[in-house]
Amino acid sequence: MATTTTKVETFVGKRIRRREDPRLITGTATYVEDIQMPGMHYAVILRSPHAAARIRSIDTKKAESAPGVVCVLLGKETKGVGAVPCGVAMPDLRVPQHTILATDRVYFVGHPVAVVVARDGYLARDAADLIEVDYEVLPAVADPEKALAKGAPAVHPQWPDNIAFTYHQDGGNVDKAFAEADVVVKQRIVSQRLVPMAMETRGVVAEWRNADRQLNLYTSTQIPHLVRTIVAGMLGLEENRTRVIAPEVGGGFGSKLNVYAEEALMGYVSMKIQKPVKWIESRRENFTCTIHGRGHVDFYEIAAKRDGTILGIKLKLIQDVGAYHQLLTPLIPQLSVLMMPGIYNTQNIRADIVGVFTNCVPTDAYRGAGRPEATHGIERMVDMLAAELKMDPAEIRFKNFVAKDKFPYATATGLTYDSGDYAAPLKKALDLVGYAKLRQEQADLRKQGKYMGIGISTYGEICAIGPSPATPAGGWESATVKIEPSGKVTILTGACPHGQGEETTFAQIAADELGVALDDIVVLRGDTAVVQYGIGTFGSRATAVGGTALYYALQDLKAKIKKFGAMLLESEDVTLAGGQVVDNKTGKSKPFQEIAGATYRALKLPPNTEPGLMATRFWEPPNFTFPFGAHIVVTDIDGETGQIRIRRYVAVDDCGNILNPLIVDGQIHGGVAQGLGQALWEQAVYDDNGQLVTGELTDYALPRAHLMPWIESHHTCTPSPVNPLGVKGVGEAGTIGCSPAVVNSVVDALSPLGVRHIDMPLTPEKIWKLLATKNRDVGSRGATK
Amino acid sequence: MNINLKVNGKSYSPDVEPRLLLIHFLRDVAGLTGTHMGCETSLCGACTVELNGKAIKSCTMFAVQANGAEIVTVEGLATNGKLDPVQEAFWNEHGLQCGFCTPGMIMASKQIIERNPSPTEEEIRHGLEGNVCRCTGYQHIVNAVKAAAAGAGK
Ligand code: FES
Ligand code: FES
């Protein structure tokens, strides 16, 4: 047979440097703050310094007459604007009215009270200082456990118990499991509040075009289309005349998976002053007013047989809600419950969530969103169980893993795990780290009174979020592929990636499918006037869901290209390969570019075929995907100072097929850094008056280059059957796998002193104090003998 | 106040308010928006530029203090369309994700290599202490600095 095969370069699976980088490394990318427009004005928001107070009066006279000021707006004037929405529907959910500016009361430090608009940012800030607010300060409560106590100050006076919602889930027969157990281990575990701290703070530029009844809203968001729908609704605008643009977005990590008061507020201001207006969040505002993550107090019980078989798990979860629900607030702890069995084969679970209002900024999705908390819980509990049963932590995990041949596996929480081989990454990680030798070394060091720990975490996660019935705003994703008459390819993705590299990975997919060069492809995102409706980037979904929509759109176009090719070649039997349509009989071929031109020139059309080459797909995933992996952390602890040194960090992650290993490694490294941040340093601390004590970078300890260990990143590969790319998602894996591995390692190091649990962050101070008390205890026990 | 300074080889003689921060001069007056504001308190390094050959944080310096100075920002690194080796290394090694910290990181990295042409991993990490990246976990940035140093030494 005279088939010509053109050998073409393929791209999927290769370490290809990113195509988005040239603008970023040359300082020519456009973030919200970089946007300038003629007539632009600047807004500064005056915020409450109190966590709870009644507003007696506000005097804006001085501010209004300050130089450059065009207006000062208060809550009473913006009353007509719709409330900041909670996107989650649940029975008995208490949703306080969340106005875009406070009216008669403030509920947390940072609550927006007034907005000052001036022709210059410095002048707006000056004027904001001239506003006089008379507050009657009220008692506040900032700790969710205290908020539940009788007699606690009511965050919202209409709900004196401070309960925002409750949620119960039962699977299997927990009572029986606990009755039959040989051993039950209990522990209170805290997942502290964290500040997402995207390096670019939030920011909005709003431009009202009166003649067109059109609002252009530039905002640093992960979800431009949802922001458009919601903000248009809040302002009473038409959705097709509201254009939301997420330009370059400087990190989100969930904190920009939201709709914020300021987005609607700036739209309102621009309509009022008939001029474009810019608001850029300060770092202090970012700490106090952008959502926080985590904020759990968990009470775990795990029941097991003497041989280590886990029989059941109970969880009472207190979720610190903050003063309001933001977009997904009540959903996040439910994700923890879904994930609570981890990757272990137990069919009996019971969970009770109580969401609690506090006078703090709301919590919501932060990298991992509910799953790091769940993983931290189960992985700590499994280690405690192993310690109780004097089993090796690796052995107890191997014993309880859902077996490789059990997939698809239905969990007690109602999920169906798509595919897995849970033992594989743990085996690989144990080999890589040299586990047996390390245990030997540990035994020797212990004899010398030295603290060295080995911590394991074997995690699973819910990714590729997700099937629409299980997500608040639809969980599908969209893609359009346009092949221009010249054969150049434009991809429009609804997923709005912002740093995850899909301008590269999506081009890799398309290049391989169409047999064209990477450089012939452009990926556009983040503009509702350009891109068809989409959901956004979060929950490790952009590639697994958005990439699949792209894949199917490409299949549509390939079929059409083949039809045109067959027509032009006058053949019935053709193949599309290497950028050519080839007649399988004669070997004659037509290049893809020529066919693209012919579809638009349309001199002749195949039967029942329209001109042009463009396809849009909205792909609804039939299931989530479930990546997994094993992280092992080796620590050495300085007995004098409590300082923890991470000697080794081995991560073996299974995220299914890998499109670009360079990008996947980057996601793992960044994820681990955020996990380490939680494990060792980060904590949003509110004092009893509801003041955020760690409200600046001076007080909030972030992972920095010199604090980070070298991450040894490896993989196993279990493709997902949920999508044709076989990918699972990797954006959150590092974070989810990390924190329990670190804490398990430190607890392991200190276990000779009788330590069985330590709450995060494991600051040197905390460890030092623990060492001091435990050594004293051990010492005094020794003395009385 | 009238000041004179050079940015990326170009002379400016603006009349500025004494309280105008250098970063705002660069971004809003000179229109060079590659330098980013990440914290306003000299703790994140996103605003790092080179002033008279030294890396400084432009968020905590007034424009008037830069009177007479020569400044280089990230926009001034590539010459005739050719990237600086540090820029090239950040690209090759995937030393960035969202890119917001990147201009500051690149400026700080250049300084590290200028002071020490073959830095060890530890030296690189300490050199980057003042620059926060929330995306990369720093590992690929460390690789980029190593690669740039190795390339420059060739
Ligand atoms: S903005 Fe200057 S150090 Fe952060
Ligand atoms: S690349 Fe996003 S902060 Fe560094």
mmCIF file of C-alpha atoms in Angstrom, chain A residues 193-482:
data_model
loop_
_atom_site.group_PDB
_atom_site.id
_atom_site.type_symbol
_atom_site.label_atom_id
_atom_site.label_comp_id
_atom_site.label_asym_id
_atom_site.label_seq_id
_atom_site.Cartn_x
_atom_site.Cartn_y
_atom_site.Cartn_z
ATOM 1 C CA ARG A 193 -6.997 29.369 59.358
ATOM 2 C CA LEU A 194 -4.652 30.334 56.533
ATOM 3 C CA VAL A 195 -4.241 33.358 54.307
ATOM 4 C CA PRO A 196 -4.099 32.361 50.624
ATOM 5 C CA MET A 197 -1.735 35.269 49.863
ATOM 6 C CA ALA A 198 -1.707 35.314 46.093
ATOM 7 C CA MET A 199 1.198 37.567 45.194
ATOM 8 C CA GLU A 200 -1.086 39.797 43.180
ATOM 9 C CA THR A 201 -3.755 41.179 45.475
ATOM 10 C CA ARG A 202 -7.252 41.543 44.136
ATOM 11 C CA GLY A 203 -8.059 44.496 41.924
ATOM 12 C CA VAL A 204 -10.860 45.799 39.765
ATOM 13 C CA VAL A 205 -11.115 48.277 36.920
ATOM 14 C CA ALA A 206 -14.687 49.133 35.994
ATOM 15 C CA GLU A 207 -15.585 51.037 32.870
ATOM 16 C CA TRP A 208 -19.220 51.970 32.295
ATOM 17 C CA ARG A 209 -20.143 52.902 28.745
ATOM 18 C CA ASN A 210 -23.431 54.662 29.111
ATOM 19 C CA ALA A 211 -24.359 54.887 25.442
ATOM 20 C CA ASP A 212 -24.065 51.132 25.062
ATOM 21 C CA ARG A 213 -25.477 50.299 28.535
ATOM 22 C CA GLN A 214 -22.266 48.311 28.790
ATOM 23 C CA LEU A 215 -20.080 47.570 31.793
ATOM 24 C CA ASN A 216 -16.528 46.398 31.223
ATOM 25 C CA LEU A 217 -15.130 44.884 34.359
ATOM 26 C CA TYR A 218 -11.474 43.906 34.609
ATOM 27 C CA THR A 219 -10.949 41.802 37.678
ATOM 28 C CA SER A 220 -8.337 39.435 39.007
ATOM 29 C CA THR A 221 -10.493 36.321 39.094
ATOM 30 C CA GLN A 222 -10.423 32.591 38.417
ATOM 31 C CA ILE A 223 -14.047 32.615 37.192
ATOM 32 C CA PRO A 224 -14.836 35.512 34.820
ATOM 33 C CA HIS A 225 -18.087 34.107 33.453
ATOM 34 C CA LEU A 226 -19.557 33.408 36.866
ATOM 35 C CA VAL A 227 -18.494 36.869 38.008
ATOM 36 C CA ARG A 228 -20.285 38.295 34.981
ATOM 37 C CA THR A 229 -23.533 36.445 35.670
ATOM 38 C CA ILE A 230 -23.517 37.352 39.347
ATOM 39 C CA VAL A 231 -22.312 40.949 39.166
ATOM 40 C CA ALA A 232 -24.740 41.710 36.338
ATOM 41 C CA GLY A 233 -27.472 40.333 38.573
ATOM 42 C CA MET A 234 -26.325 42.373 41.572
ATOM 43 C CA LEU A 235 -26.253 45.593 39.560
ATOM 44 C CA GLY A 236 -29.385 44.880 37.526
ATOM 45 C CA LEU A 237 -27.414 44.885 34.271
ATOM 46 C CA GLU A 238 -27.839 42.748 31.202
ATOM 47 C CA GLU A 239 -25.487 39.810 31.062
ATOM 48 C CA ASN A 240 -24.713 40.296 27.378
ATOM 49 C CA ARG A 241 -23.773 43.898 28.053
ATOM 50 C CA THR A 242 -21.527 43.057 30.961
ATOM 51 C CA ARG A 243 -18.063 42.064 29.901
ATOM 52 C CA VAL A 244 -15.738 40.580 32.458
ATOM 53 C CA ILE A 245 -12.069 40.328 31.673
ATOM 54 C CA ALA A 246 -9.592 38.467 33.809
ATOM 55 C CA PRO A 247 -6.342 39.770 32.389
ATOM 56 C CA GLU A 248 -3.102 38.294 33.670
ATOM 57 C CA VAL A 249 -3.971 36.922 37.109
ATOM 58 C CA GLY A 250 -1.168 36.883 39.657
ATOM 59 C CA GLY A 251 -2.149 33.749 41.537
ATOM 60 C CA GLY A 252 -5.446 32.731 43.032
ATOM 61 C CA PHE A 253 -5.256 29.429 44.941
ATOM 62 C CA GLY A 254 -9.010 29.606 45.471
ATOM 63 C CA SER A 255 -9.021 33.132 46.871
ATOM 64 C CA LYS A 256 -10.134 34.427 43.485
ATOM 65 C CA LEU A 257 -12.697 31.662 43.005
ATOM 66 C CA ASN A 258 -15.262 34.022 44.371
ATOM 67 C CA VAL A 259 -17.443 37.032 43.783
ATOM 68 C CA TYR A 260 -16.508 39.931 46.015
ATOM 69 C CA ALA A 261 -18.320 43.062 47.114
ATOM 70 C CA GLU A 262 -15.697 45.242 45.444
ATOM 71 C CA GLU A 263 -16.461 43.820 41.991
ATOM 72 C CA ALA A 264 -20.047 45.045 42.121
ATOM 73 C CA LEU A 265 -19.057 48.161 44.051
ATOM 74 C CA MET A 266 -16.651 49.347 41.367
ATOM 75 C CA GLY A 267 -19.284 48.701 38.703
ATOM 76 C CA TYR A 268 -21.650 50.842 40.737
ATOM 77 C CA VAL A 269 -19.055 53.608 41.157
ATOM 78 C CA SER A 270 -18.250 53.715 37.452
ATOM 79 C CA MET A 271 -21.938 53.983 36.591
ATOM 80 C CA LYS A 272 -22.311 56.748 39.116
ATOM 81 C CA ILE A 273 -19.333 58.877 38.080
ATOM 82 C CA GLN A 274 -19.568 57.897 34.406
ATOM 83 C CA LYS A 275 -15.836 57.388 34.362
ATOM 84 C CA PRO A 276 -13.574 54.370 34.590
ATOM 85 C CA VAL A 277 -12.493 53.582 38.119
ATOM 86 C CA LYS A 278 -9.687 51.459 39.515
ATOM 87 C CA TRP A 279 -9.443 49.806 42.903
ATOM 88 C CA ILE A 280 -6.376 47.851 43.917
ATOM 89 C CA GLU A 281 -6.458 45.930 47.146
ATOM 90 C CA SER A 282 -3.601 46.705 49.528
ATOM 91 C CA ARG A 283 -1.742 43.798 51.079
ATOM 92 C CA ARG A 284 -3.291 44.647 54.431
ATOM 93 C CA GLU A 285 -6.753 44.465 52.829
ATOM 94 C CA ASN A 286 -5.797 41.205 51.205
ATOM 95 C CA PHE A 287 -5.053 39.778 54.641
ATOM 96 C CA THR A 288 -8.205 41.087 56.291
ATOM 97 C CA CYS A 289 -10.805 41.095 53.492
ATOM 98 C CA THR A 290 -10.015 38.346 51.008
ATOM 99 C CA ILE A 291 -11.228 34.929 52.074
ATOM 100 C CA HIS A 292 -9.155 32.725 54.314
ATOM 101 C CA GLY A 293 -8.780 28.976 54.028
ATOM 102 C CA ARG A 294 -9.191 25.997 56.400
ATOM 103 C CA GLY A 295 -10.388 26.958 59.898
ATOM 104 C CA HIS A 296 -11.363 23.518 61.165
ATOM 105 C CA VAL A 297 -11.540 21.954 64.561
ATOM 106 C CA ASP A 298 -12.033 18.244 63.973
ATOM 107 C CA PHE A 299 -12.843 15.529 66.469
ATOM 108 C CA TYR A 300 -11.898 12.180 65.012
ATOM 109 C CA GLU A 301 -12.535 8.657 66.165
ATOM 110 C CA ILE A 302 -11.193 5.677 64.298
ATOM 111 C CA ALA A 303 -12.153 2.079 65.061
ATOM 112 C CA ALA A 304 -9.995 -0.879 64.123
ATOM 113 C CA LYS A 305 -9.285 -4.535 64.663
ATOM 114 C CA ARG A 306 -6.129 -5.573 66.475
ATOM 115 C CA ASP A 307 -4.518 -6.517 63.165
ATOM 116 C CA GLY A 308 -4.868 -2.921 61.986
ATOM 117 C CA THR A 309 -7.941 -3.309 59.783
ATOM 118 C CA ILE A 310 -9.835 -0.038 59.900
ATOM 119 C CA LEU A 311 -13.523 -0.613 60.609
ATOM 120 C CA GLY A 312 -15.012 2.833 60.801
ATOM 121 C CA ILE A 313 -14.396 6.561 61.188
ATOM 122 C CA LYS A 314 -16.373 9.231 63.015
ATOM 123 C CA LEU A 315 -15.836 12.931 62.570
ATOM 124 C CA LYS A 316 -17.304 15.963 64.282
ATOM 125 C CA LEU A 317 -16.197 18.983 62.330
ATOM 126 C CA ILE A 318 -16.437 22.567 63.487
ATOM 127 C CA GLN A 319 -16.025 24.906 60.526
ATOM 128 C CA ASP A 320 -15.134 28.512 61.228
ATOM 129 C CA VAL A 321 -17.354 30.294 58.696
ATOM 130 C CA GLY A 322 -16.458 33.874 59.485
ATOM 131 C CA ALA A 323 -19.031 36.632 59.437
ATOM 132 C CA TYR A 324 -20.622 35.743 56.084
ATOM 133 C CA HIS A 325 -20.834 33.042 53.516
ATOM 134 C CA GLN A 326 -18.794 33.820 50.476
ATOM 135 C CA LEU A 327 -19.458 31.934 47.228
ATOM 136 C CA LEU A 328 -18.680 28.385 48.379
ATOM 137 C CA THR A 329 -18.113 28.696 52.138
ATOM 138 C CA PRO A 330 -20.528 25.989 53.357
ATOM 139 C CA LEU A 331 -19.435 23.577 50.636
ATOM 140 C CA ILE A 332 -15.784 23.357 51.655
ATOM 141 C CA PRO A 333 -16.188 21.245 54.821
ATOM 142 C CA GLN A 334 -18.525 18.955 52.875
ATOM 143 C CA LEU A 335 -15.606 18.192 50.581
ATOM 144 C CA SER A 336 -13.700 17.178 53.719
ATOM 145 C CA VAL A 337 -16.454 14.746 54.613
ATOM 146 C CA LEU A 338 -16.515 13.264 51.106
ATOM 147 C CA MET A 339 -12.786 12.630 51.390
ATOM 148 C CA MET A 340 -12.734 11.456 55.006
ATOM 149 C CA PRO A 341 -12.055 7.729 54.369
ATOM 150 C CA GLY A 342 -8.959 8.697 52.370
ATOM 151 C CA ILE A 343 -7.805 5.813 50.213
ATOM 152 C CA TYR A 344 -8.675 3.181 52.796
ATOM 153 C CA ASN A 345 -11.150 0.425 52.499
ATOM 154 C CA THR A 346 -13.682 1.244 55.155
ATOM 155 C CA GLN A 347 -17.399 1.365 54.473
ATOM 156 C CA ASN A 348 -18.538 2.842 57.773
ATOM 157 C CA ILE A 349 -18.401 6.570 58.336
ATOM 158 C CA ARG A 350 -20.320 9.193 60.223
ATOM 159 C CA ALA A 351 -19.760 12.911 59.958
ATOM 160 C CA ASP A 352 -21.386 15.910 61.553
ATOM 161 C CA ILE A 353 -20.471 19.384 60.510
ATOM 162 C CA VAL A 354 -21.398 22.492 62.357
ATOM 163 C CA GLY A 355 -20.624 25.739 60.571
ATOM 164 C CA VAL A 356 -20.071 28.582 63.016
ATOM 165 C CA PHE A 357 -20.276 32.321 62.504
ATOM 166 C CA THR A 358 -17.358 34.310 63.932
ATOM 167 C CA ASN A 359 -16.420 37.987 63.666
ATOM 168 C CA CYS A 360 -13.734 37.190 61.122
ATOM 169 C CA VAL A 361 -13.345 37.361 57.376
ATOM 170 C CA PRO A 362 -15.179 34.427 55.729
ATOM 171 C CA THR A 363 -13.395 31.190 54.983
ATOM 172 C CA ASP A 364 -13.741 29.578 51.566
ATOM 173 C CA ALA A 365 -11.726 27.578 49.051
ATOM 174 C CA TYR A 366 -7.972 27.674 49.497
ATOM 175 C CA ARG A 367 -5.688 25.292 47.625
ATOM 176 C CA GLY A 368 -7.148 21.854 48.231
ATOM 177 C CA ALA A 369 -10.354 23.252 49.756
ATOM 178 C CA GLY A 370 -11.523 20.743 52.334
ATOM 179 C CA ARG A 371 -9.334 17.929 51.073
ATOM 180 C CA PRO A 372 -6.123 18.948 52.860
ATOM 181 C CA GLU A 373 -8.105 19.088 56.103
ATOM 182 C CA ALA A 374 -9.578 15.638 55.465
ATOM 183 C CA THR A 375 -6.244 14.162 54.467
ATOM 184 C CA HIS A 376 -4.554 15.684 57.463
ATOM 185 C CA GLY A 377 -7.220 14.118 59.665
ATOM 186 C CA ILE A 378 -7.214 10.602 58.285
ATOM 187 C CA GLU A 379 -3.444 10.455 57.842
ATOM 188 C CA ARG A 380 -2.834 11.599 61.409
ATOM 189 C CA MET A 381 -5.425 9.140 62.708
ATOM 190 C CA VAL A 382 -3.903 6.232 60.790
ATOM 191 C CA ASP A 383 -0.512 7.067 62.270
ATOM 192 C CA MET A 384 -1.971 7.264 65.764
ATOM 193 C CA LEU A 385 -3.694 3.952 65.219
ATOM 194 C CA ALA A 386 -0.422 2.416 64.055
ATOM 195 C CA ALA A 387 1.321 3.752 67.158
ATOM 196 C CA GLU A 388 -1.457 2.382 69.374
ATOM 197 C CA LEU A 389 -1.160 -1.047 67.750
ATOM 198 C CA LYS A 390 2.657 -0.837 67.574
ATOM 199 C CA MET A 391 2.491 -1.312 63.835
ATOM 200 C CA ASP A 392 4.702 0.263 61.227
ATOM 201 C CA PRO A 393 2.922 3.236 59.607
ATOM 202 C CA ALA A 394 3.697 1.894 56.137
ATOM 203 C CA GLU A 395 2.423 -1.568 56.992
ATOM 204 C CA ILE A 396 -0.903 -0.329 58.358
ATOM 205 C CA ARG A 397 -1.444 1.646 55.171
ATOM 206 C CA PHE A 398 -0.674 -1.295 52.868
ATOM 207 C CA LYS A 399 -3.101 -3.335 54.923
ATOM 208 C CA ASN A 400 -5.985 -0.904 54.458
ATOM 209 C CA PHE A 401 -5.550 0.426 50.927
ATOM 210 C CA VAL A 402 -8.427 -0.148 48.560
ATOM 211 C CA ALA A 403 -7.012 -2.956 46.438
ATOM 212 C CA LYS A 404 -5.970 -2.327 42.855
ATOM 213 C CA ASP A 405 -8.630 -4.707 41.463
ATOM 214 C CA LYS A 406 -11.520 -2.989 43.290
ATOM 215 C CA PHE A 407 -11.932 -0.056 40.878
ATOM 216 C CA PRO A 408 -14.241 1.640 40.190
ATOM 217 C CA TYR A 409 -14.604 1.730 43.967
ATOM 218 C CA ALA A 410 -17.698 3.061 45.715
ATOM 219 C CA THR A 411 -16.869 4.849 48.968
ATOM 220 C CA ALA A 412 -18.996 5.086 52.066
ATOM 221 C CA THR A 413 -19.330 8.801 51.363
ATOM 222 C CA GLY A 414 -21.010 8.288 48.000
ATOM 223 C CA LEU A 415 -18.103 8.770 45.616
ATOM 224 C CA THR A 416 -16.826 6.393 42.975
ATOM 225 C CA TYR A 417 -13.029 6.366 42.807
ATOM 226 C CA ASP A 418 -12.151 6.069 39.115
ATOM 227 C CA SER A 419 -8.857 4.185 39.149
ATOM 228 C CA GLY A 420 -6.019 3.575 41.515
ATOM 229 C CA ASP A 421 -3.037 1.574 42.556
ATOM 230 C CA TYR A 422 -2.449 2.965 46.002
ATOM 231 C CA ALA A 423 0.371 0.652 46.979
ATOM 232 C CA ALA A 424 2.496 1.646 43.982
ATOM 233 C CA PRO A 425 3.448 5.204 44.989
ATOM 234 C CA LEU A 426 4.028 4.167 48.601
ATOM 235 C CA LYS A 427 6.307 1.323 47.530
ATOM 236 C CA LYS A 428 8.186 3.640 45.237
ATOM 237 C CA ALA A 429 8.512 6.341 47.889
ATOM 238 C CA LEU A 430 9.741 3.849 50.497
ATOM 239 C CA ASP A 431 12.375 2.619 48.050
ATOM 240 C CA LEU A 432 13.440 6.102 47.072
ATOM 241 C CA VAL A 433 13.842 7.237 50.638
ATOM 242 C CA GLY A 434 15.528 4.002 51.757
ATOM 243 C CA TYR A 435 12.999 3.305 54.460
ATOM 244 C CA ALA A 436 14.490 0.272 56.177
ATOM 245 C CA LYS A 437 17.895 1.927 56.460
ATOM 246 C CA LEU A 438 16.339 5.107 57.802
ATOM 247 C CA ARG A 439 14.498 3.189 60.504
ATOM 248 C CA GLN A 440 17.808 1.628 61.493
ATOM 249 C CA GLU A 441 19.465 5.028 61.604
ATOM 250 C CA GLN A 442 16.571 6.361 63.660
ATOM 251 C CA ALA A 443 17.026 3.589 66.215
ATOM 252 C CA ASP A 444 20.715 4.460 66.500
ATOM 253 C CA LEU A 445 20.039 8.188 66.825
ATOM 254 C CA ARG A 446 17.465 7.551 69.511
ATOM 255 C CA LYS A 447 20.103 5.796 71.572
ATOM 256 C CA GLN A 448 22.126 9.009 71.339
ATOM 257 C CA GLY A 449 19.104 11.043 72.462
ATOM 258 C CA LYS A 450 18.623 12.576 69.008
ATOM 259 C CA TYR A 451 15.265 13.277 67.396
ATOM 260 C CA MET A 452 14.814 12.092 63.857
ATOM 261 C CA GLY A 453 11.439 11.316 62.333
ATOM 262 C CA ILE A 454 10.050 9.613 59.253
ATOM 263 C CA GLY A 455 6.560 10.665 58.264
ATOM 264 C CA ILE A 456 4.353 9.085 55.657
ATOM 265 C CA SER A 457 1.211 10.382 54.093
ATOM 266 C CA THR A 458 -0.716 8.476 51.474
ATOM 267 C CA TYR A 459 -3.388 10.726 50.136
ATOM 268 C CA GLY A 460 -6.220 10.647 47.694
ATOM 269 C CA GLU A 461 -8.042 13.672 46.362
ATOM 270 C CA ILE A 462 -11.147 14.636 44.427
ATOM 271 C CA CYS A 463 -10.198 16.471 41.259
ATOM 272 C CA ALA A 464 -11.513 17.497 37.870
ATOM 273 C CA ILE A 465 -14.433 19.165 39.601
ATOM 274 C CA GLY A 466 -16.848 17.969 38.532
ATOM 275 C CA PRO A 467 -20.170 16.488 37.476
ATOM 276 C CA SER A 468 -22.682 19.348 37.338
ATOM 277 C CA PRO A 469 -25.223 17.847 39.741
ATOM 278 C CA ALA A 470 -22.457 17.786 42.359
ATOM 279 C CA THR A 471 -21.203 21.353 41.849
ATOM 280 C CA PRO A 472 -22.959 24.627 42.687
ATOM 281 C CA ALA A 473 -22.662 26.366 39.314
ATOM 282 C CA GLY A 474 -22.241 23.555 36.814
ATOM 283 C CA GLY A 475 -19.084 21.502 36.571
ATOM 284 C CA TRP A 476 -18.655 21.148 32.844
ATOM 285 C CA GLU A 477 -16.142 23.105 30.815
ATOM 286 C CA SER A 478 -16.102 24.549 27.332
ATOM 287 C CA ALA A 479 -13.683 24.900 24.450
ATOM 288 C CA THR A 480 -13.865 26.380 21.003
ATOM 289 C CA VAL A 481 -11.348 25.641 18.301
ATOM 290 C CA LYS A 482 -11.171 27.873 15.267
#
